[in-house]
Amino acid sequence: MKQNSRKEINWHKIPDPKEYYLKYFPNLKLATEWVKVVCPFHDDKTPSLSINLKHGGYICRGECKTKGNLIKFHMRRHNLGFVEACKSLGVWPYAE
Ligand SMILES: [Zn+2]
């Protein structure tokens, strides 16, 4: 069985982006769909990282130019592979 398809993961179990990102950015303002925070992936002086609190996507307009979805953020933030990040977030559909 193929076990690395992004289509097959349990997207409905993905954490709520607001709750998830609030853990990493406690001062997050939840009033708008897009919020700006200091990017954890480069030496950021101004808030360069835009996060979408509806779908969980993010994009850095600063030096590192990183972008992705909530899973990718989790991978980068904790230095995990795709499968490990999915398991950590509770969205991996396969048993051990
Ligand atoms: Zn950045």
CSV table of N, CA, C and O and ligand atoms in Angstrom, one decimal:
chain,number,residue,atom,x,y,z
A,1,MET,N,0.8,-1.2,0.0
A,1,MET,CA,0.0,0.0,0.0
A,1,MET,C,0.9,1.3,0.0
A,1,MET,O,1.8,1.3,0.7
A,2,LYS,N,0.5,2.2,-0.8
A,2,LYS,CA,1.3,3.5,-0.9
A,2,LYS,C,0.9,4.3,0.4
A,2,LYS,O,-0.3,4.4,0.7
A,3,GLN,N,1.9,4.7,1.1
A,3,GLN,CA,1.6,5.4,2.4
A,3,GLN,C,2.1,6.8,2.5
A,3,GLN,O,2.3,7.3,3.6
A,4,ASN,N,2.3,7.5,1.4
A,4,ASN,CA,2.8,8.8,1.5
A,4,ASN,C,2.0,9.8,0.7
A,4,ASN,O,2.5,10.8,0.2
A,5,SER,N,0.7,9.5,0.4
A,5,SER,CA,-0.1,10.5,-0.4
A,5,SER,C,-0.7,11.5,0.5
A,5,SER,O,-1.4,11.2,1.5
A,6,ARG,N,-0.5,12.8,0.1
A,6,ARG,CA,-1.2,13.9,0.8
A,6,ARG,C,-2.7,13.8,0.8
A,6,ARG,O,-3.4,14.4,1.6
A,7,LYS,N,-3.2,13.1,-0.3
A,7,LYS,CA,-4.7,13.1,-0.4
A,7,LYS,C,-5.3,12.1,0.6
A,7,LYS,O,-6.4,12.3,1.0
A,8,GLU,N,-4.5,11.2,1.1
A,8,GLU,CA,-5.0,10.1,1.9
A,8,GLU,C,-5.0,10.5,3.4
A,8,GLU,O,-5.5,9.7,4.2
A,9,ILE,N,-4.3,11.6,3.8
A,9,ILE,CA,-4.3,11.9,5.2
A,9,ILE,C,-5.6,12.4,5.7
A,9,ILE,O,-6.4,12.9,4.9
A,10,ASN,N,-5.8,12.3,7.0
A,10,ASN,CA,-7.1,12.7,7.6
A,10,ASN,C,-7.2,14.2,7.8
A,10,ASN,O,-7.0,14.7,8.9
A,11,TRP,N,-7.5,14.9,6.7
A,11,TRP,CA,-7.5,16.4,6.7
A,11,TRP,C,-8.5,16.9,7.7
A,11,TRP,O,-8.3,17.9,8.3
A,12,HIS,N,-9.6,16.1,7.9
A,12,HIS,CA,-10.6,16.6,8.9
A,12,HIS,C,-10.2,16.6,10.3
A,12,HIS,O,-10.8,17.2,11.2
A,13,LYS,N,-9.1,15.9,10.6
A,13,LYS,CA,-8.5,15.8,11.9
A,13,LYS,C,-7.4,16.9,12.2
A,13,LYS,O,-6.9,17.0,13.3
A,14,ILE,N,-7.1,17.7,11.2
A,14,ILE,CA,-6.1,18.7,11.3
A,14,ILE,C,-6.5,19.7,12.4
A,14,ILE,O,-7.7,20.0,12.5
A,15,PRO,N,-5.6,20.1,13.3
A,15,PRO,CA,-5.9,21.1,14.3
A,15,PRO,C,-6.5,22.4,13.8
A,15,PRO,O,-6.2,22.8,12.7
A,16,ASP,N,-7.4,23.0,14.5
A,16,ASP,CA,-7.9,24.3,14.1
A,16,ASP,C,-6.7,25.3,14.1
A,16,ASP,O,-5.9,25.4,15.0
A,17,PRO,N,-6.5,26.0,12.9
A,17,PRO,CA,-5.3,26.8,12.7
A,17,PRO,C,-5.2,27.9,13.9
A,17,PRO,O,-4.1,28.2,14.3
A,18,LYS,N,-6.3,28.4,14.3
A,18,LYS,CA,-6.2,29.4,15.4
A,18,LYS,C,-5.6,28.8,16.7
A,18,LYS,O,-4.7,29.4,17.2
A,19,GLU,N,-6.1,27.7,17.1
A,19,GLU,CA,-5.6,27.0,18.3
A,19,GLU,C,-4.1,26.6,18.1
A,19,GLU,O,-3.3,26.7,19.0
A,20,TYR,N,-3.9,26.0,16.9
A,20,TYR,CA,-2.5,25.5,16.7
A,20,TYR,C,-1.5,26.7,16.7
A,20,TYR,O,-0.5,26.6,17.4
A,21,TYR,N,-1.7,27.7,15.9
A,21,TYR,CA,-0.7,28.8,15.9
A,21,TYR,C,-0.6,29.6,17.1
A,21,TYR,O,0.5,30.1,17.4
A,22,LEU,N,-1.7,29.6,17.9
A,22,LEU,CA,-1.6,30.3,19.2
A,22,LEU,C,-0.6,29.7,20.1
A,22,LEU,O,0.0,30.4,21.0
A,23,LYS,N,-0.4,28.4,20.0
A,23,LYS,CA,0.6,27.7,20.8
A,23,LYS,C,2.0,28.3,20.6
A,23,LYS,O,2.9,28.3,21.4
A,24,TYR,N,2.3,28.7,19.3
A,24,TYR,CA,3.6,29.1,18.9
A,24,TYR,C,3.8,30.6,19.0
A,24,TYR,O,4.9,31.1,19.1
A,25,PHE,N,2.6,31.3,18.8
A,25,PHE,CA,2.6,32.8,18.8
A,25,PHE,C,1.5,33.2,19.8
A,25,PHE,O,0.4,33.6,19.4
A,26,PRO,N,1.8,33.3,21.1
A,26,PRO,CA,0.8,33.5,22.1
A,26,PRO,C,0.1,34.9,22.0
A,26,PRO,O,-1.0,35.1,22.5
A,27,ASN,N,0.8,35.8,21.3
A,27,ASN,CA,0.2,37.2,21.2
A,27,ASN,C,-0.6,37.4,19.9
A,27,ASN,O,-0.9,38.5,19.5
A,28,LEU,N,-0.9,36.3,19.3
A,28,LEU,CA,-1.6,36.3,18.0
A,28,LEU,C,-2.9,37.0,18.1
A,28,LEU,O,-3.7,36.8,19.0
A,29,LYS,N,-3.2,38.0,17.2
A,29,LYS,CA,-4.5,38.6,17.1
A,29,LYS,C,-5.4,37.8,16.2
A,29,LYS,O,-5.1,37.5,15.1
A,30,LEU,N,-6.5,37.4,16.8
A,30,LEU,CA,-7.4,36.4,16.1
A,30,LEU,C,-8.5,37.1,15.3
A,30,LEU,O,-9.4,36.4,14.8
A,31,ALA,N,-8.5,38.4,15.2
A,31,ALA,CA,-9.6,39.1,14.6
A,31,ALA,C,-9.7,39.0,13.1
A,31,ALA,O,-10.7,39.2,12.5
A,32,THR,N,-8.5,38.8,12.5
A,32,THR,CA,-8.5,38.8,11.0
A,32,THR,C,-8.1,37.5,10.5
A,32,THR,O,-7.6,36.6,11.2
A,33,GLU,N,-8.4,37.3,9.2
A,33,GLU,CA,-8.1,36.0,8.6
A,33,GLU,C,-6.6,35.8,8.4
A,33,GLU,O,-6.0,34.7,8.7
A,34,TRP,N,-5.9,36.9,8.0
A,34,TRP,CA,-4.4,36.8,7.9
A,34,TRP,C,-3.8,37.6,9.0
A,34,TRP,O,-4.2,38.7,9.4
A,35,VAL,N,-2.8,37.0,9.7
A,35,VAL,CA,-2.1,37.7,10.7
A,35,VAL,C,-0.6,37.7,10.4
A,35,VAL,O,-0.1,36.8,9.7
A,36,LYS,N,0.1,38.7,10.9
A,36,LYS,CA,1.6,38.7,10.7
A,36,LYS,C,2.3,38.5,12.0
A,36,LYS,O,2.0,39.1,13.1
A,37,VAL,N,3.3,37.6,11.9
A,37,VAL,CA,4.1,37.3,13.1
A,37,VAL,C,5.6,37.4,12.7
A,37,VAL,O,6.0,37.3,11.6
A,38,VAL,N,6.5,37.4,13.8
A,38,VAL,CA,7.9,37.3,13.5
A,38,VAL,C,8.2,35.9,13.1
A,38,VAL,O,7.9,34.9,13.7
A,39,CYS,N,8.9,35.8,11.9
A,39,CYS,CA,9.2,34.5,11.3
A,39,CYS,C,10.2,33.7,12.2
A,39,CYS,O,11.3,34.2,12.4
A,40,PRO,N,9.9,32.5,12.5
A,40,PRO,CA,10.8,31.7,13.3
A,40,PRO,C,11.9,31.0,12.4
A,40,PRO,O,12.7,30.3,13.0
A,41,PHE,N,11.7,31.1,11.1
A,41,PHE,CA,12.6,30.4,10.2
A,41,PHE,C,13.8,31.2,9.7
A,41,PHE,O,14.6,30.7,8.9
A,42,HIS,N,13.8,32.5,10.0
A,42,HIS,CA,15.0,33.3,9.7
A,42,HIS,C,15.2,34.4,10.7
A,42,HIS,O,14.3,34.5,11.6
A,43,ASP,N,16.3,35.1,10.7
A,43,ASP,CA,16.5,36.1,11.7
A,43,ASP,C,15.7,37.3,11.4
A,43,ASP,O,16.1,38.2,10.7
A,44,ASP,N,14.4,37.3,11.9
A,44,ASP,CA,13.5,38.3,11.5
A,44,ASP,C,13.5,39.5,12.5
A,44,ASP,O,13.4,39.3,13.7
A,45,LYS,N,13.5,40.7,11.9
A,45,LYS,CA,13.4,41.9,12.7
A,45,LYS,C,12.0,42.4,12.8
A,45,LYS,O,11.6,43.0,13.8
A,46,THR,N,11.3,42.3,11.7
A,46,THR,CA,9.9,42.7,11.7
A,46,THR,C,9.0,41.5,11.4
A,46,THR,O,9.5,40.5,11.0
A,47,PRO,N,7.7,41.6,11.7
A,47,PRO,CA,6.9,40.5,11.4
A,47,PRO,C,6.8,40.2,9.9
A,47,PRO,O,6.1,41.0,9.2
A,48,SER,N,7.4,39.2,9.4
A,48,SER,CA,7.5,39.0,8.0
A,48,SER,C,6.6,37.8,7.6
A,48,SER,O,6.3,37.5,6.4
A,49,LEU,N,6.2,37.0,8.6
A,49,LEU,CA,5.5,35.8,8.3
A,49,LEU,C,4.0,36.0,8.4
A,49,LEU,O,3.4,36.4,9.5
A,50,SER,N,3.3,35.8,7.3
A,50,SER,CA,1.8,35.9,7.3
A,50,SER,C,1.2,34.5,7.4
A,50,SER,O,1.6,33.6,6.7
A,51,ILE,N,0.3,34.4,8.3
A,51,ILE,CA,-0.4,33.1,8.6
A,51,ILE,C,-1.9,33.3,8.3
A,51,ILE,O,-2.5,34.3,8.7
A,52,ASN,N,-2.5,32.3,7.6
A,52,ASN,CA,-3.9,32.3,7.4
A,52,ASN,C,-4.6,31.5,8.5
A,52,ASN,O,-4.3,30.3,8.5
A,53,LEU,N,-5.4,32.1,9.3
A,53,LEU,CA,-6.0,31.4,10.4
A,53,LEU,C,-7.3,30.6,10.0
A,53,LEU,O,-7.9,29.9,10.8
A,54,LYS,N,-7.6,30.7,8.7
A,54,LYS,CA,-8.8,29.9,8.2
A,54,LYS,C,-8.3,28.5,7.7
A,54,LYS,O,-8.8,27.5,8.1
A,55,HIS,N,-7.3,28.6,6.8
A,55,HIS,CA,-6.8,27.3,6.2
A,55,HIS,C,-5.5,26.8,6.8
A,55,HIS,O,-5.0,25.7,6.5
A,56,GLY,N,-4.8,27.7,7.5
A,56,GLY,CA,-3.5,27.3,8.1
A,56,GLY,C,-2.3,27.5,7.3
A,56,GLY,O,-1.2,27.2,7.7
A,57,GLY,N,-2.5,28.0,6.1
A,57,GLY,CA,-1.3,28.3,5.3
A,57,GLY,C,-0.5,29.4,5.8
A,57,GLY,O,-0.9,30.3,6.5
A,58,TYR,N,0.8,29.5,5.4
A,58,TYR,CA,1.7,30.6,5.8
A,58,TYR,C,2.6,30.9,4.7
A,58,TYR,O,2.9,30.1,3.8
A,59,ILE,N,3.1,32.2,4.7
A,59,ILE,CA,4.1,32.6,3.7
A,59,ILE,C,5.0,33.7,4.4
A,59,ILE,O,4.5,34.6,5.0
A,60,CYS,N,6.3,33.6,4.2
A,60,CYS,CA,7.2,34.6,4.7
A,60,CYS,C,7.6,35.5,3.6
A,60,CYS,O,8.0,35.1,2.5
A,61,ARG,N,7.4,36.8,3.8
A,61,ARG,CA,7.8,37.8,2.8
A,61,ARG,C,9.2,38.4,3.1
A,61,ARG,O,9.6,39.3,2.5
A,62,GLY,N,9.8,37.8,4.1
A,62,GLY,CA,11.2,38.2,4.4
A,62,GLY,C,12.2,37.3,3.7
A,62,GLY,O,11.9,36.7,2.7
A,63,GLU,N,13.4,37.3,4.3
A,63,GLU,CA,14.5,36.6,3.7
A,63,GLU,C,14.3,35.1,3.3
A,63,GLU,O,14.7,34.7,2.2
A,64,CYS,N,13.7,34.4,4.1
A,64,CYS,CA,13.6,32.9,3.9
A,64,CYS,C,12.6,32.5,2.9
A,64,CYS,O,12.7,31.4,2.3
A,65,LYS,N,11.6,33.3,2.6
A,65,LYS,CA,10.6,33.0,1.6
A,65,LYS,C,9.9,31.7,1.7
A,65,LYS,O,9.4,31.1,0.7
A,66,THR,N,9.9,31.2,2.9
A,66,THR,CA,9.2,29.9,3.1
A,66,THR,C,7.7,30.0,3.0
A,66,THR,O,7.1,31.1,3.4
A,67,LYS,N,7.1,29.0,2.6
A,67,LYS,CA,5.6,29.0,2.5
A,67,LYS,C,5.1,27.6,2.6
A,67,LYS,O,5.8,26.6,2.2
A,68,GLY,N,3.8,27.4,2.9
A,68,GLY,CA,3.3,26.0,3.0
A,68,GLY,C,2.0,26.0,3.8
A,68,GLY,O,1.4,27.0,4.0
A,69,ASN,N,1.6,24.8,4.1
A,69,ASN,CA,0.4,24.6,4.9
A,69,ASN,C,0.8,24.3,6.4
A,69,ASN,O,2.0,24.3,6.8
A,70,LEU,N,-0.2,24.0,7.2
A,70,LEU,CA,0.0,23.8,8.6
A,70,LEU,C,0.9,22.6,8.8
A,70,LEU,O,1.8,22.6,9.7
A,71,ILE,N,0.8,21.6,8.0
A,71,ILE,CA,1.7,20.4,8.1
A,71,ILE,C,3.1,20.8,7.9
A,71,ILE,O,4.1,20.4,8.6
A,72,LYS,N,3.3,21.6,6.8
A,72,LYS,CA,4.7,22.0,6.5
A,72,LYS,C,5.3,22.8,7.6
A,72,LYS,O,6.5,22.7,7.9
A,73,PHE,N,4.4,23.7,8.2
A,73,PHE,CA,4.9,24.5,9.3
A,73,PHE,C,5.4,23.6,10.4
A,73,PHE,O,6.4,23.8,11.0
A,74,HIS,N,4.6,22.6,10.7
A,74,HIS,CA,4.9,21.7,11.8
A,74,HIS,C,6.2,20.9,11.5
A,74,HIS,O,7.0,20.7,12.4
A,75,MET,N,6.4,20.5,10.3
A,75,MET,CA,7.6,19.8,9.9
A,75,MET,C,8.8,20.7,10.1
A,75,MET,O,9.8,20.3,10.7
A,76,ARG,N,8.7,22.0,9.6
A,76,ARG,CA,9.9,22.9,9.8
A,76,ARG,C,10.1,23.3,11.2
A,76,ARG,O,11.3,23.3,11.7
A,77,ARG,N,9.1,23.5,11.9
A,77,ARG,CA,9.2,24.0,13.3
A,77,ARG,C,9.8,23.0,14.2
A,77,ARG,O,10.6,23.3,15.1
A,78,HIS,N,9.5,21.7,13.9
A,78,HIS,CA,10.0,20.6,14.8
A,78,HIS,C,11.0,19.7,14.1
A,78,HIS,O,11.4,18.7,14.6
A,79,ASN,N,11.4,20.1,12.9
A,79,ASN,CA,12.4,19.4,12.1
A,79,ASN,C,12.0,17.9,11.9
A,79,ASN,O,12.7,17.0,12.2
A,80,LEU,N,10.8,17.7,11.4
A,80,LEU,CA,10.2,16.4,11.2
A,80,LEU,C,10.0,16.1,9.7
A,80,LEU,O,9.9,17.1,8.9
A,81,GLY,N,10.0,14.9,9.4
A,81,GLY,CA,9.6,14.5,8.0
A,81,GLY,C,8.1,14.6,7.9
A,81,GLY,O,7.4,14.8,8.9
A,82,PHE,N,7.6,14.3,6.7
A,82,PHE,CA,6.2,14.5,6.4
A,82,PHE,C,5.3,13.5,7.3
A,82,PHE,O,4.4,13.8,7.9
A,83,VAL,N,5.8,12.2,7.3
A,83,VAL,CA,5.0,11.2,8.0
A,83,VAL,C,5.1,11.5,9.5
A,83,VAL,O,4.0,11.4,10.2
A,84,GLU,N,6.2,11.8,10.0
A,84,GLU,CA,6.3,12.1,11.5
A,84,GLU,C,5.5,13.3,11.8
A,84,GLU,O,4.8,13.3,12.9
A,85,ALA,N,5.4,14.3,11.0
A,85,ALA,CA,4.6,15.5,11.3
A,85,ALA,C,3.1,15.1,11.3
A,85,ALA,O,2.4,15.6,12.2
A,86,CYS,N,2.7,14.3,10.3
A,86,CYS,CA,1.3,13.9,10.3
A,86,CYS,C,0.9,13.1,11.5
A,86,CYS,O,-0.1,13.3,12.1
A,87,LYS,N,1.8,12.2,12.0
A,87,LYS,CA,1.6,11.4,13.2
A,87,LYS,C,1.5,12.3,14.4
A,87,LYS,O,0.6,12.2,15.2
A,88,SER,N,2.4,13.3,14.5
A,88,SER,CA,2.4,14.2,15.6
A,88,SER,C,1.1,15.1,15.6
A,88,SER,O,0.6,15.4,16.7
A,89,LEU,N,0.6,15.4,14.5
A,89,LEU,CA,-0.7,16.2,14.4
A,89,LEU,C,-1.9,15.3,14.5
A,89,LEU,O,-3.0,15.9,14.5
A,90,GLY,N,-1.8,14.0,14.4
A,90,GLY,CA,-2.9,13.1,14.6
A,90,GLY,C,-3.7,13.0,13.3
A,90,GLY,O,-4.9,12.6,13.3
A,91,VAL,N,-3.1,13.2,12.1
A,91,VAL,CA,-3.8,13.1,10.9
A,91,VAL,C,-3.3,11.9,10.0
A,91,VAL,O,-3.8,11.7,8.9
A,92,TRP,N,-2.3,11.2,10.5
A,92,TRP,CA,-1.8,10.1,9.8
A,92,TRP,C,-2.8,8.9,9.8
A,92,TRP,O,-3.3,8.5,10.9
A,93,PRO,N,-3.3,8.4,8.6
A,93,PRO,CA,-4.4,7.5,8.6
A,93,PRO,C,-4.0,6.0,8.9
A,93,PRO,O,-4.9,5.2,9.0
A,94,TYR,N,-2.7,5.7,8.9
A,94,TYR,CA,-2.4,4.3,9.0
A,94,TYR,C,-1.9,3.9,10.4
A,94,TYR,O,-1.3,4.7,11.1
A,95,ALA,N,-2.3,2.7,10.9
A,95,ALA,CA,-1.8,2.2,12.1
A,95,ALA,C,-0.3,1.8,12.0
A,95,ALA,O,0.2,1.7,10.9
A,96,GLU,N,0.4,1.8,13.1
A,96,GLU,CA,1.8,1.4,13.0
A,96,GLU,C,2.0,0.0,12.4
A,96,GLU,O,1.2,-0.9,12.7
B,1,ZN,ZN,11.1,33.8,7.2
